[in-house]
Structure formats: structure tokens, C-alpha cells
Amino acid sequence: MLGVFAASRLFFMVVGALAVWLLPPAEPAGDPLEPPGLLSYWARWDGAWYSEIATEGYGERAPQSTAFFPLYPLLLRAGISAGLGPALWGVILSLAATLLALFFVYRISERLHGAQAARAATLCLAFFPTAFFLNAVYTEALFLALSAGSVWAALVRRDLLLAGLLGALAAATRNLGVLLVLPLFFEWWRHRRELGLPSLAGVALVPAGLLAYMAFLWTRFGDPLLFSSQQAYWGRALTAPTVTARMAWEAAAEGAGYLLQPSVLFLDPSPTPSLAASNALNLVFLTLLLALLGSSLVLLPPALSTYTLLGAALPLLTPSASFPLMSLPRFMLGLFPLFLVLGALLSRSRTALLLWLTAGSAAGAALTALFVTWRWVA
């Protein structure tokens, strides 16, 4: 597992550094900009928001900034207080969380499907096309570690108090974390005679992270649900999945041409080509997501497959008008049970696993190059 961690993180680090050196940067789409300092190119897009919240607080760009949950910026702030730059500390934080996430995913997969599937699952996660976000100043690595750690504590350790604490931290990192109530309650129900009624208190801890953030928003801004209403800033609105699918297909058809024009995609000074191309890329990832969700109904315990289905439904129910499946490839990275499914499927064939890792790494290199040069990926 340490080898997988080191090889994958070094791969994306080297690709990112080469891309910054060789490719011209695009003009940033708007404020905030990435913080100055070492490894600043790993703090593009949302990373710039997290860095600014960590240094200036939510008031600087309120209320839009409240869409970003507080735990990651709080941890960033701790490193900044110790004298480290936001980008450098953010990368260190994400790398540490990635190592923990790989450990938890391995142990969960080993418990469910055996050691061979566990090795495949960690490889699939570490070299997933959007796994470069696990190096970046983003919440992906932290949320992945906390959510997988919560399920590991419940499923492998049978420690619901620890599971609930990790779940609460996950819910303070992203709103999806509150859904961890489902697999934790399921584990308590399966072993309720052994665990006893008092251990149910651990499950009840999970919403505490979200509730604490809501209490802060109520005290500071007078609206505990401000984080939800601010999704409109990115054009998101509650929409029927069938409408989202139609919008996604139409947007993908318009943007697909850019995937066949690499010189424009990687060299144009505007981020517009990458934004348009992302719609076509998102449709490819949606196809993969649906296939894995279907397989999860067979390969995962009901509570884990339900958690994954609900987590995947959130972006499908709240599309953006211009980019209907915006950020879907990145959101998939945070749904760790998808990689349990991938590991179980691909561990059956070394050839299939090798082909998957080769294709995923090649796609990941291209997407990393786009991201670090201020071009949109997810």
C-alpha cells in the first residue's frame, strides 16, 4: 500500500510540475486567485477558495464562500499559523489524508472481498483519472479519509463511537458526510446484541459536524442553511434526473469537438475550451458511474450501496445550467465504495486491471496538465 501511495503521488506531482514548466497558463476564470508560494499551482479553482477562507475567513466573499464547509480551511489555518504557505501546507495535508484513505479502503475491501481485490481497489483509487485532486488543496483527500475511516471503524473495528466521530468530521468537511448515518446504523443493527443500545450514540454523532456548521452560519449570518442556498451562485438548482440527463447530453454534444483539438484544449489562453470539453468528459464518467452503481447492488452490502447511490444522486439532482454534470468526475473520487466495486471486478483479471490502470494514468496525466495550468477539469 505504501508503494501504491508513493508511486501514484509522485506520478501526479511530476506530471503537474512538467505541465507548469512546458505549457502556457490559461487566464484565470475569476477571483479568488491561488495563493503565492511553493506549489501554488495545486491550489487552483476551489483550492483558491479554501486558501482564502483559511487566511481571511468566510466574511471576505460571503455569502458565496459559505458553500465550502469549514473543517478543511480550519486545518489549513493551523498550518498557516505555524508559518507554512497555504498551498504547501494544503498539499501536505492532502497527501497525509490520502495515505490514510488508501489504508482504510484496503482494509474495508479486504474484509468484503479479500486481499487480491483490496490491492486492486487501492490501485484503482490511487490512479483514477481525477486522483490528482488527492494532491491538491481540495477536500477530496480529507473527505475520503474520514468517510472511509468511519466505515472502517464500524465494519472492521466494530467501534461505533470512533465511527461516529470520524463521520461527524466528514460531515463538517462536505455535506455528503451526513449520509454516513446509513452504513453506521446498518452495522449497529446487524450486531445490535453484541454492541448494545448505548453504542447507537456513536451513530447519532454523525450529523453533529453539519449541525455545528449550521449553528455557526446562524450565529454569523442569520441563516443556518446559507451553504445550501449559495449553490445558486454556481448555477445549481434542484432538477429532475431525466432533465439533467437531457441537458448533459446536449452540452456534451456541443463540447465534444474540443476533445479532438488538443492544441486548443491545452494551449488556448482562455479556460473556455476546457470548460466546454468537460461536458463531454462528464458524460463519459456518468456512464462509468451508472455501471458501477449497478454492480454495487450485487457486490456491496445494502447500506454501502445505498450510501453510494444517494451520494451519486446529489450532483444529478442539482445540475448547473451551463455544465449539467459539473464536477461529477471529482465527486466520484469521494465515493470510496465505487473503488471497492472496481477492485472486486478488476481483480478477476490481471490483464483487465493493467489496461484500466494504463488508461486511467494516461487520462490522469492529461487532466492534471489541464488543472495545474488554470484549465477546468471538474
mmCIF file of C-alpha atoms in Angstrom:
data_model
loop_
_atom_site.group_PDB
_atom_site.id
_atom_site.type_symbol
_atom_site.label_atom_id
_atom_site.label_comp_id
_atom_site.label_asym_id
_atom_site.label_seq_id
_atom_site.Cartn_x
_atom_site.Cartn_y
_atom_site.Cartn_z
ATOM 1 C CA MET A 1 0.000 0.000 0.000
ATOM 2 C CA LEU A 2 2.870 2.403 0.768
ATOM 3 C CA GLY A 3 4.289 1.646 -2.661
ATOM 4 C CA VAL A 4 0.967 2.454 -4.332
ATOM 5 C CA PHE A 5 0.744 5.703 -2.377
ATOM 6 C CA ALA A 6 4.298 6.792 -3.187
ATOM 7 C CA ALA A 7 4.173 5.823 -6.866
ATOM 8 C CA SER A 8 0.804 7.439 -7.547
ATOM 9 C CA ARG A 9 1.508 10.688 -5.681
ATOM 10 C CA LEU A 10 4.937 11.041 -7.291
ATOM 11 C CA PHE A 11 3.410 10.363 -10.712
ATOM 12 C CA PHE A 12 0.889 13.198 -10.391
ATOM 13 C CA MET A 13 3.458 15.522 -8.791
ATOM 14 C CA VAL A 14 5.910 15.046 -11.656
ATOM 15 C CA VAL A 15 3.208 15.437 -14.317
ATOM 16 C CA GLY A 16 1.980 18.616 -12.634
ATOM 17 C CA ALA A 17 5.463 20.127 -12.412
ATOM 18 C CA LEU A 18 6.237 19.296 -16.054
ATOM 19 C CA ALA A 19 2.930 20.740 -17.234
ATOM 20 C CA VAL A 20 3.525 24.025 -15.401
ATOM 21 C CA TRP A 21 7.002 24.205 -16.933
ATOM 22 C CA LEU A 22 6.045 23.266 -20.504
ATOM 23 C CA LEU A 23 2.516 24.613 -21.060
ATOM 24 C CA PRO A 24 1.331 28.228 -21.092
ATOM 25 C CA PRO A 25 -1.163 29.030 -18.334
ATOM 26 C CA ALA A 26 -4.712 29.996 -19.155
ATOM 27 C CA GLU A 27 -6.217 33.206 -17.831
ATOM 28 C CA PRO A 28 -7.972 32.515 -14.503
ATOM 29 C CA ALA A 29 -11.751 32.475 -14.882
ATOM 30 C CA GLY A 30 -12.171 34.870 -11.942
ATOM 31 C CA ASP A 31 -11.396 35.542 -8.316
ATOM 32 C CA PRO A 32 -10.126 34.287 -5.969
ATOM 33 C CA LEU A 33 -6.685 33.502 -7.335
ATOM 34 C CA GLU A 34 -4.337 30.852 -5.988
ATOM 35 C CA PRO A 35 -2.147 31.908 -3.050
ATOM 36 C CA PRO A 36 1.503 32.776 -3.726
ATOM 37 C CA GLY A 37 4.268 30.437 -2.699
ATOM 38 C CA LEU A 38 5.610 26.949 -3.299
ATOM 39 C CA LEU A 39 3.261 24.520 -5.117
ATOM 40 C CA SER A 40 0.700 27.279 -5.713
ATOM 41 C CA TYR A 41 -0.413 25.511 -8.897
ATOM 42 C CA TRP A 42 -2.024 22.823 -6.726
ATOM 43 C CA ALA A 43 -4.375 25.478 -5.323
ATOM 44 C CA ARG A 44 -6.282 26.369 -8.495
ATOM 45 C CA TRP A 45 -10.058 26.831 -8.705
ATOM 46 C CA ASP A 46 -11.697 25.627 -5.441
ATOM 47 C CA GLY A 47 -8.258 25.434 -3.867
ATOM 48 C CA ALA A 48 -8.055 29.216 -4.111
ATOM 49 C CA TRP A 49 -11.375 29.498 -2.253
ATOM 50 C CA TYR A 50 -10.211 27.192 0.532
ATOM 51 C CA SER A 51 -6.919 29.067 0.838
ATOM 52 C CA GLU A 52 -8.674 32.415 1.096
ATOM 53 C CA ILE A 53 -11.177 31.137 3.678
ATOM 54 C CA ALA A 54 -8.259 29.785 5.712
ATOM 55 C CA THR A 55 -6.427 33.118 5.675
ATOM 56 C CA GLU A 56 -9.277 35.650 5.621
ATOM 57 C CA GLY A 57 -12.306 33.788 6.974
ATOM 58 C CA TYR A 58 -15.754 33.432 5.442
ATOM 59 C CA GLY A 59 -16.522 37.153 5.517
ATOM 60 C CA GLU A 60 -14.180 38.028 2.642
ATOM 61 C CA ARG A 61 -16.508 36.630 -0.044
ATOM 62 C CA ALA A 62 -19.663 35.901 1.918
ATOM 63 C CA PRO A 63 -22.197 34.578 1.320
ATOM 64 C CA GLN A 64 -20.783 32.572 -1.642
ATOM 65 C CA SER A 65 -17.860 31.316 0.445
ATOM 66 C CA THR A 66 -20.233 29.517 2.828
ATOM 67 C CA ALA A 67 -20.789 26.808 0.200
ATOM 68 C CA PHE A 68 -17.359 25.497 1.265
ATOM 69 C CA PHE A 69 -17.527 23.516 4.502
ATOM 70 C CA PRO A 70 -15.222 24.523 7.379
ATOM 71 C CA LEU A 71 -13.039 21.609 8.500
ATOM 72 C CA TYR A 72 -10.500 21.715 5.655
ATOM 73 C CA PRO A 73 -9.979 25.514 5.887
ATOM 74 C CA LEU A 74 -9.619 25.183 9.669
ATOM 75 C CA LEU A 75 -6.861 22.601 9.226
ATOM 76 C CA LEU A 76 -5.251 24.826 6.590
ATOM 77 C CA ARG A 77 -5.337 27.727 9.016
ATOM 78 C CA ALA A 78 -3.474 25.680 11.626
ATOM 79 C CA GLY A 79 -0.581 25.109 9.224
ATOM 80 C CA ILE A 80 -0.575 28.738 8.101
ATOM 81 C CA SER A 81 -0.343 29.818 11.752
ATOM 82 C CA ALA A 82 2.786 27.666 12.019
ATOM 83 C CA GLY A 83 4.374 29.640 9.176
ATOM 84 C CA LEU A 84 3.666 27.377 6.190
ATOM 85 C CA GLY A 85 2.171 28.698 2.965
ATOM 86 C CA PRO A 86 -1.457 27.724 2.208
ATOM 87 C CA ALA A 87 -0.579 25.759 -0.931
ATOM 88 C CA LEU A 88 2.378 23.887 0.557
ATOM 89 C CA TRP A 89 0.523 23.009 3.756
ATOM 90 C CA GLY A 90 -2.614 22.110 1.794
ATOM 91 C CA VAL A 91 -0.650 19.633 -0.334
ATOM 92 C CA ILE A 92 0.978 18.103 2.765
ATOM 93 C CA LEU A 93 -2.424 17.810 4.423
ATOM 94 C CA SER A 94 -3.971 16.184 1.356
ATOM 95 C CA LEU A 95 -1.103 13.721 0.965
ATOM 96 C CA ALA A 96 -1.351 12.634 4.600
ATOM 97 C CA ALA A 97 -5.099 12.167 4.242
ATOM 98 C CA THR A 98 -4.606 10.175 1.030
ATOM 99 C CA LEU A 99 -2.317 7.716 2.795
ATOM 100 C CA LEU A 100 -4.963 7.168 5.474
ATOM 101 C CA ALA A 101 -7.696 6.839 2.856
ATOM 102 C CA LEU A 102 -5.790 4.127 0.993
ATOM 103 C CA PHE A 103 -5.277 2.218 4.241
ATOM 104 C CA PHE A 104 -8.981 2.351 5.119
ATOM 105 C CA VAL A 105 -10.123 1.412 1.616
ATOM 106 C CA TYR A 106 -7.703 -1.521 1.596
ATOM 107 C CA ARG A 107 -8.970 -2.846 4.931
ATOM 108 C CA ILE A 108 -12.640 -2.480 4.016
ATOM 109 C CA SER A 109 -12.120 -4.158 0.655
ATOM 110 C CA GLU A 110 -10.086 -6.928 2.276
ATOM 111 C CA ARG A 111 -12.914 -7.595 4.731
ATOM 112 C CA LEU A 112 -15.545 -7.701 1.968
ATOM 113 C CA HIS A 113 -13.719 -9.286 -0.984
ATOM 114 C CA GLY A 114 -10.259 -10.499 0.080
ATOM 115 C CA ALA A 115 -6.664 -9.308 -0.255
ATOM 116 C CA GLN A 116 -6.451 -9.511 -4.054
ATOM 117 C CA ALA A 117 -9.494 -7.293 -4.515
ATOM 118 C CA ALA A 118 -8.149 -4.919 -1.845
ATOM 119 C CA ARG A 119 -4.904 -4.430 -3.770
ATOM 120 C CA ALA A 120 -6.863 -3.768 -6.956
ATOM 121 C CA ALA A 121 -9.177 -1.319 -5.163
ATOM 122 C CA THR A 122 -6.310 0.790 -3.830
ATOM 123 C CA LEU A 123 -4.605 0.805 -7.233
ATOM 124 C CA CYS A 124 -7.835 1.872 -8.938
ATOM 125 C CA LEU A 125 -8.313 4.674 -6.430
ATOM 126 C CA ALA A 126 -4.707 5.892 -6.476
ATOM 127 C CA PHE A 127 -4.527 6.024 -10.288
ATOM 128 C CA PHE A 128 -8.108 7.097 -11.028
ATOM 129 C CA PRO A 129 -8.112 9.814 -13.731
ATOM 130 C CA THR A 130 -9.113 12.514 -11.238
ATOM 131 C CA ALA A 131 -6.901 11.206 -8.402
ATOM 132 C CA PHE A 132 -4.596 14.192 -8.895
ATOM 133 C CA PHE A 133 -7.140 16.041 -6.720
ATOM 134 C CA LEU A 134 -5.757 13.964 -3.841
ATOM 135 C CA ASN A 135 -2.567 16.049 -4.198
ATOM 136 C CA ALA A 136 -4.412 19.349 -4.448
ATOM 137 C CA VAL A 137 -5.669 21.926 -1.954
ATOM 138 C CA TYR A 138 -9.131 20.368 -2.135
ATOM 139 C CA THR A 139 -11.306 18.450 0.333
ATOM 140 C CA GLU A 140 -11.255 15.208 -1.675
ATOM 141 C CA ALA A 141 -8.436 13.508 0.252
ATOM 142 C CA LEU A 142 -9.675 14.599 3.679
ATOM 143 C CA PHE A 143 -13.265 13.596 2.991
ATOM 144 C CA LEU A 144 -12.156 10.284 1.522
ATOM 145 C CA ALA A 145 -10.052 9.507 4.603
ATOM 146 C CA LEU A 146 -12.788 10.472 7.074
ATOM 147 C CA SER A 147 -15.673 8.749 5.282
ATOM 148 C CA ALA A 148 -13.733 5.539 4.590
ATOM 149 C CA GLY A 149 -12.300 5.704 8.106
ATOM 150 C CA SER A 150 -15.784 5.954 9.576
ATOM 151 C CA VAL A 151 -16.954 2.836 7.731
ATOM 152 C CA TRP A 152 -13.691 1.033 8.579
ATOM 153 C CA ALA A 153 -14.213 1.764 12.277
ATOM 154 C CA ALA A 154 -17.750 0.363 12.120
ATOM 155 C CA LEU A 155 -17.203 -2.580 9.770
ATOM 156 C CA VAL A 156 -13.704 -3.754 10.710
ATOM 157 C CA ARG A 157 -13.108 -2.426 14.225
ATOM 158 C CA ARG A 158 -16.746 -2.590 15.420
ATOM 159 C CA ASP A 159 -16.140 0.715 17.203
ATOM 160 C CA LEU A 160 -19.212 2.861 16.590
ATOM 161 C CA LEU A 161 -18.013 5.705 18.788
ATOM 162 C CA LEU A 162 -14.885 6.143 16.663
ATOM 163 C CA ALA A 163 -17.002 5.672 13.533
ATOM 164 C CA GLY A 164 -19.388 8.395 14.669
ATOM 165 C CA LEU A 165 -16.579 10.822 15.497
ATOM 166 C CA LEU A 166 -14.977 10.326 12.081
ATOM 167 C CA GLY A 167 -18.404 10.608 10.463
ATOM 168 C CA ALA A 168 -19.035 13.912 12.248
ATOM 169 C CA LEU A 169 -15.725 15.247 10.945
ATOM 170 C CA ALA A 170 -16.657 14.057 7.440
ATOM 171 C CA ALA A 171 -19.975 15.927 7.735
ATOM 172 C CA ALA A 172 -18.010 19.062 8.673
ATOM 173 C CA THR A 173 -15.916 18.583 5.532
ATOM 174 C CA ARG A 174 -18.717 18.064 2.991
ATOM 175 C CA ASN A 175 -22.490 17.804 3.257
ATOM 176 C CA LEU A 176 -22.337 14.272 1.848
ATOM 177 C CA GLY A 177 -20.786 13.149 5.129
ATOM 178 C CA VAL A 178 -24.136 13.137 6.900
ATOM 179 C CA LEU A 179 -25.141 10.131 4.759
ATOM 180 C CA LEU A 180 -22.675 8.012 6.746
ATOM 181 C CA VAL A 181 -25.519 7.563 9.212
ATOM 182 C CA LEU A 182 -26.807 4.827 6.876
ATOM 183 C CA PRO A 183 -23.876 2.361 6.863
ATOM 184 C CA LEU A 184 -23.180 3.012 10.546
ATOM 185 C CA PHE A 185 -26.762 2.344 11.582
ATOM 186 C CA PHE A 186 -26.808 -0.759 9.405
ATOM 187 C CA GLU A 187 -23.711 -2.107 11.183
ATOM 188 C CA TRP A 188 -25.266 -1.385 14.567
ATOM 189 C CA TRP A 189 -28.467 -3.170 13.542
ATOM 190 C CA ARG A 190 -26.563 -6.249 12.306
ATOM 191 C CA HIS A 191 -24.633 -6.535 15.572
ATOM 192 C CA ARG A 192 -27.071 -4.853 17.960
ATOM 193 C CA ARG A 193 -26.960 -7.704 20.503
ATOM 194 C CA GLU A 194 -23.177 -7.559 20.641
ATOM 195 C CA LEU A 195 -22.874 -3.766 20.506
ATOM 196 C CA GLY A 196 -25.839 -2.867 22.696
ATOM 197 C CA LEU A 197 -28.108 0.164 22.679
ATOM 198 C CA PRO A 198 -25.535 2.645 24.119
ATOM 199 C CA SER A 199 -23.315 2.261 21.038
ATOM 200 C CA LEU A 200 -26.129 3.737 18.950
ATOM 201 C CA ALA A 201 -24.975 7.082 20.358
ATOM 202 C CA GLY A 202 -21.980 6.821 18.043
ATOM 203 C CA VAL A 203 -24.276 6.780 15.019
ATOM 204 C CA ALA A 204 -26.077 9.851 16.366
ATOM 205 C CA LEU A 205 -22.775 11.759 16.390
ATOM 206 C CA VAL A 206 -22.539 11.863 12.579
ATOM 207 C CA PRO A 207 -24.890 14.844 11.985
ATOM 208 C CA ALA A 208 -23.027 16.856 14.638
ATOM 209 C CA GLY A 209 -20.487 18.110 12.092
ATOM 210 C CA LEU A 210 -23.190 19.516 9.840
ATOM 211 C CA LEU A 211 -25.192 20.890 12.772
ATOM 212 C CA ALA A 212 -22.127 22.666 14.157
ATOM 213 C CA TYR A 213 -21.568 24.399 10.809
ATOM 214 C CA MET A 214 -25.242 25.339 10.622
ATOM 215 C CA ALA A 215 -25.025 26.823 14.126
ATOM 216 C CA PHE A 216 -22.023 28.904 13.028
ATOM 217 C CA LEU A 217 -23.875 30.166 9.948
ATOM 218 C CA TRP A 218 -26.919 31.047 12.033
ATOM 219 C CA THR A 219 -24.801 32.963 14.539
ATOM 220 C CA ARG A 220 -22.651 34.733 11.936
ATOM 221 C CA PHE A 221 -25.044 35.299 9.039
ATOM 222 C CA GLY A 222 -28.513 34.616 10.446
ATOM 223 C CA ASP A 223 -29.218 31.680 8.102
ATOM 224 C CA PRO A 224 -28.299 28.093 9.074
ATOM 225 C CA LEU A 225 -28.941 26.868 5.515
ATOM 226 C CA LEU A 226 -26.868 29.519 3.783
ATOM 227 C CA PHE A 227 -24.447 26.877 2.442
ATOM 228 C CA SER A 228 -27.338 25.311 0.523
ATOM 229 C CA SER A 229 -28.835 28.464 -0.965
ATOM 230 C CA GLN A 230 -25.406 29.585 -2.187
ATOM 231 C CA GLN A 231 -25.263 26.685 -4.644
ATOM 232 C CA ALA A 232 -27.219 29.024 -6.903
ATOM 233 C CA TYR A 233 -24.025 31.094 -7.271
ATOM 234 C CA TRP A 234 -22.661 28.211 -9.372
ATOM 235 C CA GLY A 235 -25.952 27.901 -11.237
ATOM 236 C CA ARG A 236 -27.114 24.779 -9.423
ATOM 237 C CA ALA A 237 -30.837 24.174 -8.945
ATOM 238 C CA LEU A 238 -32.982 21.195 -7.973
ATOM 239 C CA THR A 239 -33.883 19.363 -11.191
ATOM 240 C CA ALA A 240 -35.403 16.028 -12.192
ATOM 241 C CA PRO A 241 -32.715 13.465 -13.177
ATOM 242 C CA THR A 242 -34.310 12.969 -16.594
ATOM 243 C CA VAL A 243 -33.941 16.688 -17.285
ATOM 244 C CA THR A 244 -30.340 16.586 -16.059
ATOM 245 C CA ALA A 245 -29.610 13.691 -18.433
ATOM 246 C CA ARG A 246 -31.070 15.581 -21.400
ATOM 247 C CA MET A 247 -29.134 18.731 -20.512
ATOM 248 C CA ALA A 248 -25.941 16.697 -20.100
ATOM 249 C CA TRP A 249 -26.322 15.046 -23.498
ATOM 250 C CA GLU A 250 -26.896 18.365 -25.266
ATOM 251 C CA ALA A 251 -23.957 20.041 -23.501
ATOM 252 C CA ALA A 252 -21.687 17.068 -24.250
ATOM 253 C CA ALA A 253 -22.553 17.205 -27.945
ATOM 254 C CA GLU A 254 -21.540 20.872 -28.052
ATOM 255 C CA GLY A 255 -18.255 20.375 -26.192
ATOM 256 C CA ALA A 256 -17.073 17.060 -27.637
ATOM 257 C CA GLY A 257 -15.227 18.706 -30.521
ATOM 258 C CA TYR A 258 -12.678 20.234 -28.176
ATOM 259 C CA LEU A 259 -11.534 16.766 -27.101
ATOM 260 C CA LEU A 260 -10.334 16.282 -30.673
ATOM 261 C CA GLN A 261 -8.414 19.583 -30.671
ATOM 262 C CA PRO A 262 -5.606 19.123 -28.124
ATOM 263 C CA SER A 263 -3.733 22.207 -29.317
ATOM 264 C CA VAL A 264 -6.743 24.362 -28.450
ATOM 265 C CA LEU A 265 -7.541 22.483 -25.261
ATOM 266 C CA PHE A 266 -4.015 22.704 -23.821
ATOM 267 C CA LEU A 267 -2.688 25.931 -25.355
ATOM 268 C CA ASP A 268 -5.595 28.360 -25.675
ATOM 269 C CA PRO A 269 -5.176 31.233 -23.190
ATOM 270 C CA SER A 270 -8.854 31.050 -22.279
ATOM 271 C CA PRO A 271 -10.292 28.340 -19.988
ATOM 272 C CA THR A 272 -13.419 28.253 -22.188
ATOM 273 C CA PRO A 273 -12.351 25.235 -24.331
ATOM 274 C CA SER A 274 -11.669 23.149 -21.225
ATOM 275 C CA LEU A 275 -14.976 24.192 -19.666
ATOM 276 C CA ALA A 276 -16.853 23.144 -22.809
ATOM 277 C CA ALA A 277 -14.884 19.898 -23.165
ATOM 278 C CA SER A 278 -15.655 18.997 -19.556
ATOM 279 C CA ASN A 279 -19.298 18.459 -20.510
ATOM 280 C CA ALA A 280 -18.310 15.638 -22.869
ATOM 281 C CA LEU A 281 -15.896 14.221 -20.309
ATOM 282 C CA ASN A 282 -18.607 14.320 -17.642
ATOM 283 C CA LEU A 283 -20.887 12.169 -19.777
ATOM 284 C CA VAL A 284 -18.168 9.512 -20.053
ATOM 285 C CA PHE A 285 -17.782 9.488 -16.276
ATOM 286 C CA LEU A 286 -21.561 9.325 -15.833
ATOM 287 C CA THR A 287 -21.616 6.146 -17.922
ATOM 288 C CA LEU A 288 -18.917 4.638 -15.719
ATOM 289 C CA LEU A 289 -20.749 5.773 -12.586
ATOM 290 C CA LEU A 290 -24.010 4.132 -13.629
ATOM 291 C CA ALA A 291 -22.225 0.859 -14.419
ATOM 292 C CA LEU A 292 -20.511 0.846 -11.021
ATOM 293 C CA LEU A 293 -23.719 1.749 -9.193
ATOM 294 C CA GLY A 294 -25.469 -1.190 -10.832
ATOM 295 C CA SER A 295 -22.642 -3.524 -9.841
ATOM 296 C CA SER A 296 -22.660 -2.167 -6.283
ATOM 297 C CA LEU A 297 -26.133 -3.623 -5.755
ATOM 298 C CA VAL A 298 -24.568 -7.079 -6.113
ATOM 299 C CA LEU A 299 -21.056 -6.568 -4.737
ATOM 300 C CA LEU A 300 -21.626 -4.330 -1.704
ATOM 301 C CA PRO A 301 -23.676 -4.629 1.487
ATOM 302 C CA PRO A 302 -27.062 -2.872 1.102
ATOM 303 C CA ALA A 303 -26.132 0.049 3.366
ATOM 304 C CA LEU A 304 -22.928 0.818 1.428
ATOM 305 C CA SER A 305 -24.639 0.589 -1.953
ATOM 306 C CA THR A 306 -27.444 2.858 -0.668
ATOM 307 C CA TYR A 307 -24.893 5.363 0.648
ATOM 308 C CA THR A 308 -23.207 5.360 -2.760
ATOM 309 C CA LEU A 309 -26.476 5.726 -4.668
ATOM 310 C CA LEU A 310 -27.573 8.691 -2.554
ATOM 311 C CA GLY A 311 -24.143 10.294 -2.761
ATOM 312 C CA ALA A 312 -24.163 9.966 -6.546
ATOM 313 C CA ALA A 313 -27.703 11.342 -6.758
ATOM 314 C CA LEU A 314 -26.796 14.722 -5.255
ATOM 315 C CA PRO A 315 -24.954 16.145 -8.302
ATOM 316 C CA LEU A 316 -27.516 14.571 -10.642
ATOM 317 C CA LEU A 317 -30.371 16.308 -8.824
ATOM 318 C CA THR A 318 -28.640 19.706 -8.702
ATOM 319 C CA PRO A 319 -27.169 20.392 -12.149
ATOM 320 C CA SER A 320 -25.745 23.672 -13.351
ATOM 321 C CA ALA A 321 -27.448 25.183 -16.393
ATOM 322 C CA SER A 322 -24.263 25.505 -18.470
ATOM 323 C CA PHE A 323 -22.428 22.489 -17.036
ATOM 324 C CA PRO A 324 -25.108 19.968 -16.049
ATOM 325 C CA LEU A 325 -22.758 17.359 -14.570
ATOM 326 C CA MET A 326 -20.270 19.886 -13.238
ATOM 327 C CA SER A 327 -17.564 18.290 -11.056
ATOM 328 C CA LEU A 328 -19.018 14.775 -11.355
ATOM 329 C CA PRO A 329 -15.615 13.130 -12.098
ATOM 330 C CA ARG A 330 -14.238 14.728 -8.922
ATOM 331 C CA PHE A 331 -17.284 13.860 -6.825
ATOM 332 C CA MET A 332 -16.884 10.213 -7.862
ATOM 333 C CA LEU A 333 -13.454 10.248 -6.230
ATOM 334 C CA GLY A 334 -15.094 10.925 -2.865
ATOM 335 C CA LEU A 335 -17.449 7.946 -3.118
ATOM 336 C CA PHE A 336 -14.996 5.342 -1.890
ATOM 337 C CA PRO A 337 -17.393 2.343 -2.282
ATOM 338 C CA LEU A 338 -17.104 2.782 -6.061
ATOM 339 C CA PHE A 339 -13.484 1.644 -5.766
ATOM 340 C CA LEU A 340 -14.488 -1.380 -3.718
ATOM 341 C CA VAL A 341 -16.634 -2.352 -6.703
ATOM 342 C CA LEU A 342 -13.853 -1.629 -9.210
ATOM 343 C CA GLY A 343 -11.397 -3.661 -7.168
ATOM 344 C CA ALA A 344 -13.751 -6.620 -6.933
ATOM 345 C CA LEU A 345 -14.391 -6.572 -10.691
ATOM 346 C CA LEU A 346 -10.855 -5.967 -11.963
ATOM 347 C CA SER A 347 -9.105 -8.312 -9.535
ATOM 348 C CA ARG A 348 -10.527 -11.192 -11.571
ATOM 349 C CA SER A 349 -8.212 -10.401 -14.500
ATOM 350 C CA ARG A 350 -4.649 -9.067 -14.329
ATOM 351 C CA THR A 351 -4.938 -8.001 -17.967
ATOM 352 C CA ALA A 352 -8.120 -6.017 -17.356
ATOM 353 C CA LEU A 353 -6.579 -4.357 -14.301
ATOM 354 C CA LEU A 354 -3.412 -3.437 -16.214
ATOM 355 C CA LEU A 355 -5.418 -1.981 -19.105
ATOM 356 C CA TRP A 356 -7.570 0.012 -16.689
ATOM 357 C CA LEU A 357 -4.555 1.413 -14.838
ATOM 358 C CA THR A 358 -2.785 2.296 -18.083
ATOM 359 C CA ALA A 359 -5.812 4.124 -19.476
ATOM 360 C CA GLY A 360 -6.563 5.782 -16.140
ATOM 361 C CA SER A 361 -2.993 7.007 -15.715
ATOM 362 C CA ALA A 362 -2.876 8.419 -19.251
ATOM 363 C CA ALA A 363 -6.174 10.230 -18.744
ATOM 364 C CA GLY A 364 -4.998 11.379 -15.320
ATOM 365 C CA ALA A 365 -1.825 12.880 -16.781
ATOM 366 C CA ALA A 366 -3.826 14.871 -19.328
ATOM 367 C CA LEU A 367 -6.321 16.102 -16.737
ATOM 368 C CA THR A 368 -3.525 17.045 -14.331
ATOM 369 C CA ALA A 369 -1.901 19.151 -17.043
ATOM 370 C CA LEU A 370 -5.175 20.981 -17.593
ATOM 371 C CA PHE A 371 -5.766 21.612 -13.895
ATOM 372 C CA VAL A 372 -2.338 22.992 -12.962
ATOM 373 C CA THR A 373 -2.431 25.437 -15.916
ATOM 374 C CA TRP A 374 -5.750 27.009 -14.839
ATOM 375 C CA ARG A 375 -7.888 24.944 -17.217
ATOM 376 C CA TRP A 376 -11.086 23.390 -15.925
ATOM 377 C CA VAL A 377 -11.401 19.672 -15.219
ATOM 378 C CA ALA A 378 -14.040 19.064 -12.554
#
